[in-house]
């Protein structure tokens, strides 16, 4: 189903790209746009993940220079039955994270230093489990290619004013066609991009909660990340807004409405869905405060979380309180002499 959905989406984005080309340069412009779209799709399949990581200035880390962060990702990947993805850090104070890659065997996950500094151990694990859910659902290829194509369509729309003003081109729509290419086409690409992201975020939230073992950890993390994103700008994301849907929380300012024009569902709705899931799992019952009727958690189930550290079951009527941030000022664990942030 995901393969069919991806093919349909790429076909729609390609058709939109060709439409912009026709509005700018007539039939010749449409042919050129088709060639560009085909080349962009092919290039994106092999290189879009590298482009996204480069645009965010992500640095690959391992168990030597980011031991605790790397260990969390490694344990969760094993828990999900996935190959170990490449692990990256983004030197950015805004707490956020994303996943990319064309398939689980060539996947990468990235977290900001702000995420590791501001969230507890359990919350970081929940966020990375969400990103691994995108990898497991094979969302990363679609989301990364859509980001590349949406950016290309927006750029083509910005060029429309200059290209459309040339009297020698075959643009039969004149100035109206130029305006459509400048405004409507990038806007349509944005709608497609946002609609796809919103659906997949709910699915990744649910699967991520299953991987980490407690939906309330992810709910708590989403709340902290959303507040941090409102307070701290992400300059790299602001320069490349077509990448916004890749992140677990929209890194751009002013994107809080849960409607067609936001890249993500509202954080409140996502938290509510996770709280309901927690109630179903017997962790807590946020809706009415009464003890859930699910079977009790066995001692061996509570003795070790997916990263190998002891966790305690939460009281039935209250969400579990995450531990304080174990990293303090150093988000990646003990510093080594040649760490990427040394």
Coordinates of C-alpha atoms in Angstrom, one line a residue:
X1 CA 0.0 0.0 0.0
X2 CA 2.8 2.4 0.9
X3 CA 4.5 1.7 -2.5
X4 CA 1.3 2.4 -4.4
X5 CA 0.7 5.6 -2.3
X6 CA 4.2 6.8 -3.0
X7 CA 3.9 6.1 -6.7
X8 CA 0.6 8.1 -6.9
X9 CA 2.1 11.0 -4.9
X10 CA 5.2 11.2 -7.1
X11 CA 3.0 11.1 -10.2
X12 CA 0.9 14.0 -8.8
X13 CA 4.0 16.0 -8.0
X14 CA 5.4 15.4 -11.4
X15 CA 2.2 16.4 -13.1
X16 CA 2.1 19.6 -11.1
X17 CA 5.7 20.3 -12.1
X18 CA 4.8 19.8 -15.7
X19 CA 1.8 22.1 -15.3
X20 CA 4.1 24.9 -14.0
X21 CA 6.4 24.4 -16.9
X22 CA 3.5 24.7 -19.4
X23 CA 2.3 27.9 -17.7
X24 CA 5.7 29.4 -18.0
X25 CA 6.9 28.1 -21.4
X26 CA 4.0 26.4 -23.2
X27 CA 4.4 22.9 -24.6
X28 CA 8.2 23.3 -24.8
X29 CA 8.3 24.4 -21.1
X30 CA 6.2 21.3 -20.2
X31 CA 8.6 19.0 -21.9
X32 CA 11.5 20.6 -20.1
X33 CA 9.7 20.4 -16.8
X34 CA 9.0 16.7 -17.4
X35 CA 12.7 16.1 -18.0
X36 CA 13.6 18.1 -14.9
X37 CA 11.0 16.3 -12.8
X38 CA 12.3 12.9 -14.0
X39 CA 15.9 13.9 -13.2
X40 CA 14.8 15.3 -9.8
X41 CA 13.0 12.1 -8.9
X42 CA 16.0 9.9 -9.9
X43 CA 18.4 12.2 -8.1
X44 CA 16.2 12.4 -5.0
X45 CA 15.9 8.6 -4.7
X46 CA 19.7 8.3 -4.3
X47 CA 20.7 11.6 -2.8
X48 CA 17.8 13.4 -1.1
X49 CA 18.7 12.1 2.3
X50 CA 22.3 13.4 2.0
X51 CA 20.9 16.8 0.9
X52 CA 18.5 17.0 3.8
X53 CA 21.2 16.2 6.3
X54 CA 23.6 18.6 4.7
X55 CA 21.0 21.4 4.7
X56 CA 20.6 20.9 8.5
X57 CA 24.4 20.7 9.0
X58 CA 24.0 17.3 10.6
X59 CA 27.1 15.4 11.9
X60 CA 27.3 11.7 12.1
X61 CA 28.0 10.3 15.5
X62 CA 28.7 6.8 17.0
X63 CA 29.1 5.1 20.3
X64 CA 32.4 6.8 21.0
X65 CA 31.4 10.5 20.6
X66 CA 27.7 10.2 21.5
X67 CA 27.5 7.1 23.7
X68 CA 24.1 7.5 25.4
X69 CA 22.3 8.9 22.4
X70 CA 23.7 6.2 20.1
X71 CA 22.8 3.5 22.6
X72 CA 19.2 4.6 22.7
X73 CA 18.9 4.5 18.9
X74 CA 20.7 1.1 18.8
X75 CA 18.4 -0.5 21.4
X76 CA 15.2 0.9 19.9
X77 CA 16.2 -0.3 16.4
X78 CA 16.7 -3.8 17.8
X79 CA 13.4 -3.5 19.6
X80 CA 11.6 -2.6 16.3
X81 CA 13.5 -5.3 14.3
X82 CA 15.2 -2.7 12.1
X83 CA 18.8 -2.4 10.9
X84 CA 20.8 0.1 12.9
X85 CA 20.4 3.5 11.1
X86 CA 23.1 6.1 10.7
X87 CA 22.8 8.4 13.7
X88 CA 23.3 12.2 13.4
X89 CA 23.4 15.2 15.6
X90 CA 22.3 18.7 14.6
X91 CA 24.0 21.6 16.6
X92 CA 20.8 23.5 17.1
X93 CA 19.1 24.7 20.3
X94 CA 15.6 24.1 19.1
X95 CA 14.5 20.6 20.3
X96 CA 13.6 18.5 17.2
X97 CA 14.3 15.4 15.2
X98 CA 13.7 13.7 11.9
X99 CA 14.4 10.6 9.9
X100 CA 15.4 10.2 6.3
X101 CA 16.6 7.6 3.8
X102 CA 15.3 5.6 0.9
X103 CA 14.7 2.3 2.8
X104 CA 15.4 0.8 6.3
X105 CA 18.8 -0.5 5.1
X106 CA 19.9 3.1 4.2
X107 CA 18.1 5.1 6.8
X108 CA 19.4 7.9 9.1
X109 CA 17.9 9.5 12.1
X110 CA 18.9 13.0 13.4
X111 CA 18.3 14.8 16.7
X112 CA 19.2 18.3 17.7
X113 CA 21.5 19.1 20.6
X114 CA 18.5 21.0 22.0
X115 CA 16.4 17.8 22.1
X116 CA 19.1 15.9 24.0
X117 CA 19.6 18.8 26.4
X118 CA 15.9 19.6 27.2
X119 CA 14.3 16.1 27.3
X120 CA 14.6 13.3 29.7
X121 CA 16.1 9.9 28.8
X122 CA 12.7 8.3 28.3
X123 CA 11.4 11.3 26.3
X124 CA 14.4 11.1 23.9
X125 CA 13.8 7.4 23.5
X126 CA 10.2 8.0 22.6
X127 CA 11.1 10.6 20.0
X128 CA 13.7 8.4 18.4
X129 CA 11.1 5.5 18.4
X130 CA 8.8 7.8 16.5
X131 CA 11.5 8.4 13.9
X132 CA 12.2 4.7 13.6
X133 CA 8.5 4.2 13.1
X134 CA 8.8 6.4 10.0
X135 CA 11.7 4.2 8.8
X136 CA 9.7 1.0 9.5
X137 CA 6.7 2.4 7.6
X138 CA 9.0 3.4 4.7
X139 CA 7.7 7.0 5.0
X140 CA 11.2 8.4 4.8
X141 CA 11.6 8.0 1.0
X142 CA 8.3 9.6 0.2
X143 CA 8.7 12.4 2.7
X144 CA 12.3 13.2 1.5
X145 CA 11.4 13.1 -2.2
X146 CA 8.3 15.2 -1.6
X147 CA 10.5 17.8 0.2
X148 CA 12.8 17.9 -2.8
X149 CA 10.1 18.2 -5.4
X150 CA 8.1 20.7 -3.4
X151 CA 11.2 22.9 -3.1
X152 CA 11.9 22.5 -6.8
X153 CA 8.3 23.6 -7.7
X154 CA 8.5 26.5 -5.4
X155 CA 11.8 27.6 -6.9
X156 CA 10.3 27.2 -10.4
X157 CA 7.4 29.4 -9.4
X158 CA 9.8 32.1 -8.2
X159 CA 11.5 32.0 -11.6
X160 CA 8.2 32.3 -13.4
X161 CA 8.1 36.1 -13.2
X162 CA 11.4 36.4 -15.0
X163 CA 10.9 33.5 -17.5
X164 CA 7.2 34.4 -18.1
X165 CA 8.1 37.9 -19.0
X166 CA 10.0 36.9 -22.1
X167 CA 8.0 37.6 -25.2
X168 CA 9.8 34.8 -27.2
X169 CA 8.5 32.0 -25.1
X170 CA 5.4 29.9 -25.9
X171 CA 3.4 30.9 -22.8
X172 CA -0.2 31.1 -24.2
X173 CA -1.6 32.2 -20.8
X174 CA 0.4 35.5 -20.7
X175 CA 0.6 37.3 -17.4
X176 CA -2.2 35.3 -15.8
X177 CA -0.2 32.1 -16.4
X178 CA 2.8 33.6 -14.8
X179 CA 0.8 34.6 -11.7
X180 CA -0.6 31.1 -11.5
X181 CA 2.9 29.6 -11.7
X182 CA 4.2 32.1 -9.1
X183 CA 1.4 31.6 -6.5
X184 CA -0.9 28.7 -7.1
X185 CA 1.5 26.0 -8.1
X186 CA 3.9 26.3 -5.1
X187 CA 0.8 26.6 -2.9
X188 CA -0.6 23.4 -4.4
X189 CA 2.7 21.6 -3.9
X190 CA 2.6 22.7 -0.3
X191 CA -0.9 21.4 0.3
X192 CA 0.1 17.9 -1.1
X193 CA 3.2 17.9 1.1
X194 CA 1.3 18.9 4.2
X195 CA -1.6 16.5 3.8
X196 CA 0.8 13.6 3.4
X197 CA 2.8 14.6 6.5
X198 CA -0.2 14.9 8.7
X199 CA -1.6 11.4 8.1
X200 CA 1.8 9.8 8.6
X201 CA 2.5 11.6 11.9
X202 CA -0.4 10.0 13.6
X203 CA 0.7 6.6 12.4
X204 CA 4.3 7.1 13.5
X205 CA 3.1 8.4 16.9
X206 CA 1.2 5.2 17.5
X207 CA 3.9 2.8 16.3
X208 CA 6.6 4.8 18.1
X209 CA 4.7 4.5 21.3
X210 CA 4.6 0.8 20.8
X211 CA 8.3 0.6 20.2
X212 CA 9.3 2.6 23.3
X213 CA 6.7 1.0 25.5
X214 CA 4.8 4.0 26.9
X215 CA 2.7 6.5 24.9
X216 CA 2.9 9.1 27.7
X217 CA 6.7 9.4 27.2
X218 CA 6.1 10.6 23.6
X219 CA 3.2 12.8 24.7
X220 CA 5.4 14.5 27.2
X221 CA 8.2 14.9 24.6
X222 CA 5.8 16.4 22.0
X223 CA 4.7 19.0 24.6
X224 CA 8.3 20.0 25.4
X225 CA 9.3 20.1 21.7
X226 CA 6.3 22.2 20.7
X227 CA 7.0 24.8 23.4
X228 CA 10.7 24.8 22.5
X229 CA 9.9 25.3 18.7
X230 CA 7.7 28.3 19.5
X231 CA 10.5 29.9 21.6
X232 CA 13.6 29.1 19.5
X233 CA 13.9 29.7 15.8
X234 CA 15.4 27.1 13.5
X235 CA 17.3 29.2 10.9
X236 CA 18.2 26.2 8.7
X237 CA 14.5 25.1 8.5
X238 CA 13.3 28.7 7.9
X239 CA 15.7 28.9 4.9
X240 CA 14.3 25.6 3.6
X241 CA 10.6 25.4 4.5
X242 CA 10.0 22.5 2.2
X243 CA 11.8 20.3 4.8
X244 CA 9.4 21.3 7.6
X245 CA 7.3 18.1 7.3
X246 CA 10.3 15.9 8.0
X247 CA 10.5 17.0 11.6
X248 CA 8.6 15.5 14.5
X249 CA 7.2 19.0 15.3
X250 CA 7.0 21.7 12.7
X251 CA 10.2 23.8 13.2
X252 CA 8.7 26.9 11.6
X253 CA 6.9 29.6 13.5
X254 CA 3.1 30.2 13.2
X255 CA 2.1 26.7 12.3
X256 CA -0.3 25.6 15.1
X257 CA -3.7 25.1 13.4
X258 CA -4.9 21.5 12.8
X259 CA -6.1 22.0 9.3
X260 CA -5.0 21.4 5.7
X261 CA -2.5 24.2 5.7
X262 CA -0.3 23.0 8.6
X263 CA 2.5 20.5 8.0
X264 CA 1.6 18.5 11.2
X265 CA -1.5 17.8 13.2
X266 CA -1.9 20.0 16.2
X267 CA 0.2 18.9 19.2
X268 CA -2.8 18.9 21.4
X269 CA -4.6 16.4 19.2
X270 CA -1.5 14.1 19.0
X271 CA -1.1 14.2 22.8
X272 CA -4.8 13.4 23.2
X273 CA -4.5 10.4 20.9
X274 CA -1.4 9.2 22.8
X275 CA -3.2 9.6 26.1
X276 CA -6.1 7.5 24.8
X277 CA -3.6 4.9 23.6
X278 CA -2.0 4.8 27.1
X279 CA -5.4 4.3 28.6
X280 CA -6.0 1.3 26.3
X281 CA -2.6 -0.1 27.3
X282 CA -3.5 0.1 31.0
X283 CA -0.8 2.6 31.8
X284 CA -3.2 5.3 32.9
X285 CA -6.7 6.6 32.3
X286 CA -6.4 10.3 31.6
X287 CA -10.0 10.7 30.6
X288 CA -11.6 9.9 33.9
X289 CA -8.7 9.4 36.4
X290 CA -9.8 5.9 37.3
X291 CA -7.6 2.9 37.3
X292 CA -7.6 1.1 33.9
X293 CA -9.0 -2.4 33.7
X294 CA -6.1 -3.8 31.7
X295 CA -4.0 -6.6 33.1
X296 CA -1.4 -5.5 35.7
X297 CA 2.2 -4.9 34.6
X298 CA 4.4 -7.8 35.5
X299 CA 7.6 -7.1 37.5
X300 CA 9.8 -8.4 34.7
X301 CA 8.1 -6.1 32.2
X302 CA 8.8 -3.1 34.4
X303 CA 12.4 -4.0 35.2
X304 CA 14.0 -2.9 32.0
X305 CA 13.1 -0.4 29.3
X306 CA 14.1 -0.9 25.7
X307 CA 17.4 0.9 26.3
X308 CA 18.4 -1.5 29.2
X309 CA 17.8 0.7 32.2
X310 CA 15.3 0.1 35.0
X311 CA 11.9 1.9 34.8
X312 CA 9.1 1.7 37.2
X313 CA 5.4 1.3 36.3
X314 CA 3.4 4.5 36.7
X315 CA 0.6 4.9 39.3
X316 CA -2.6 4.0 37.5
X317 CA -4.2 7.5 37.8
X318 CA -1.2 9.7 37.0
X319 CA 1.2 9.8 34.0
X320 CA 4.8 8.6 34.8
X321 CA 7.2 11.4 35.5
X322 CA 10.3 11.1 33.3
X323 CA 13.7 11.2 35.0
X324 CA 15.7 14.4 34.9
X325 CA 17.9 14.9 31.8
X326 CA 20.9 12.5 32.3
X327 CA 23.2 14.5 30.1
X328 CA 23.2 17.9 31.8
X329 CA 25.2 20.4 29.8
X330 CA 26.7 17.7 27.6
X331 CA 23.9 16.1 25.5
X332 CA 26.0 13.3 24.0
X333 CA 27.6 11.7 27.0
X334 CA 31.2 11.8 28.1
X335 CA 33.3 14.0 25.9
X336 CA 36.1 12.5 23.9
X337 CA 39.1 14.3 22.5
X338 CA 37.8 14.3 18.9
X339 CA 34.0 14.5 19.3
X340 CA 32.2 16.5 16.6
X341 CA 31.2 19.2 19.2
X342 CA 34.5 19.4 21.0

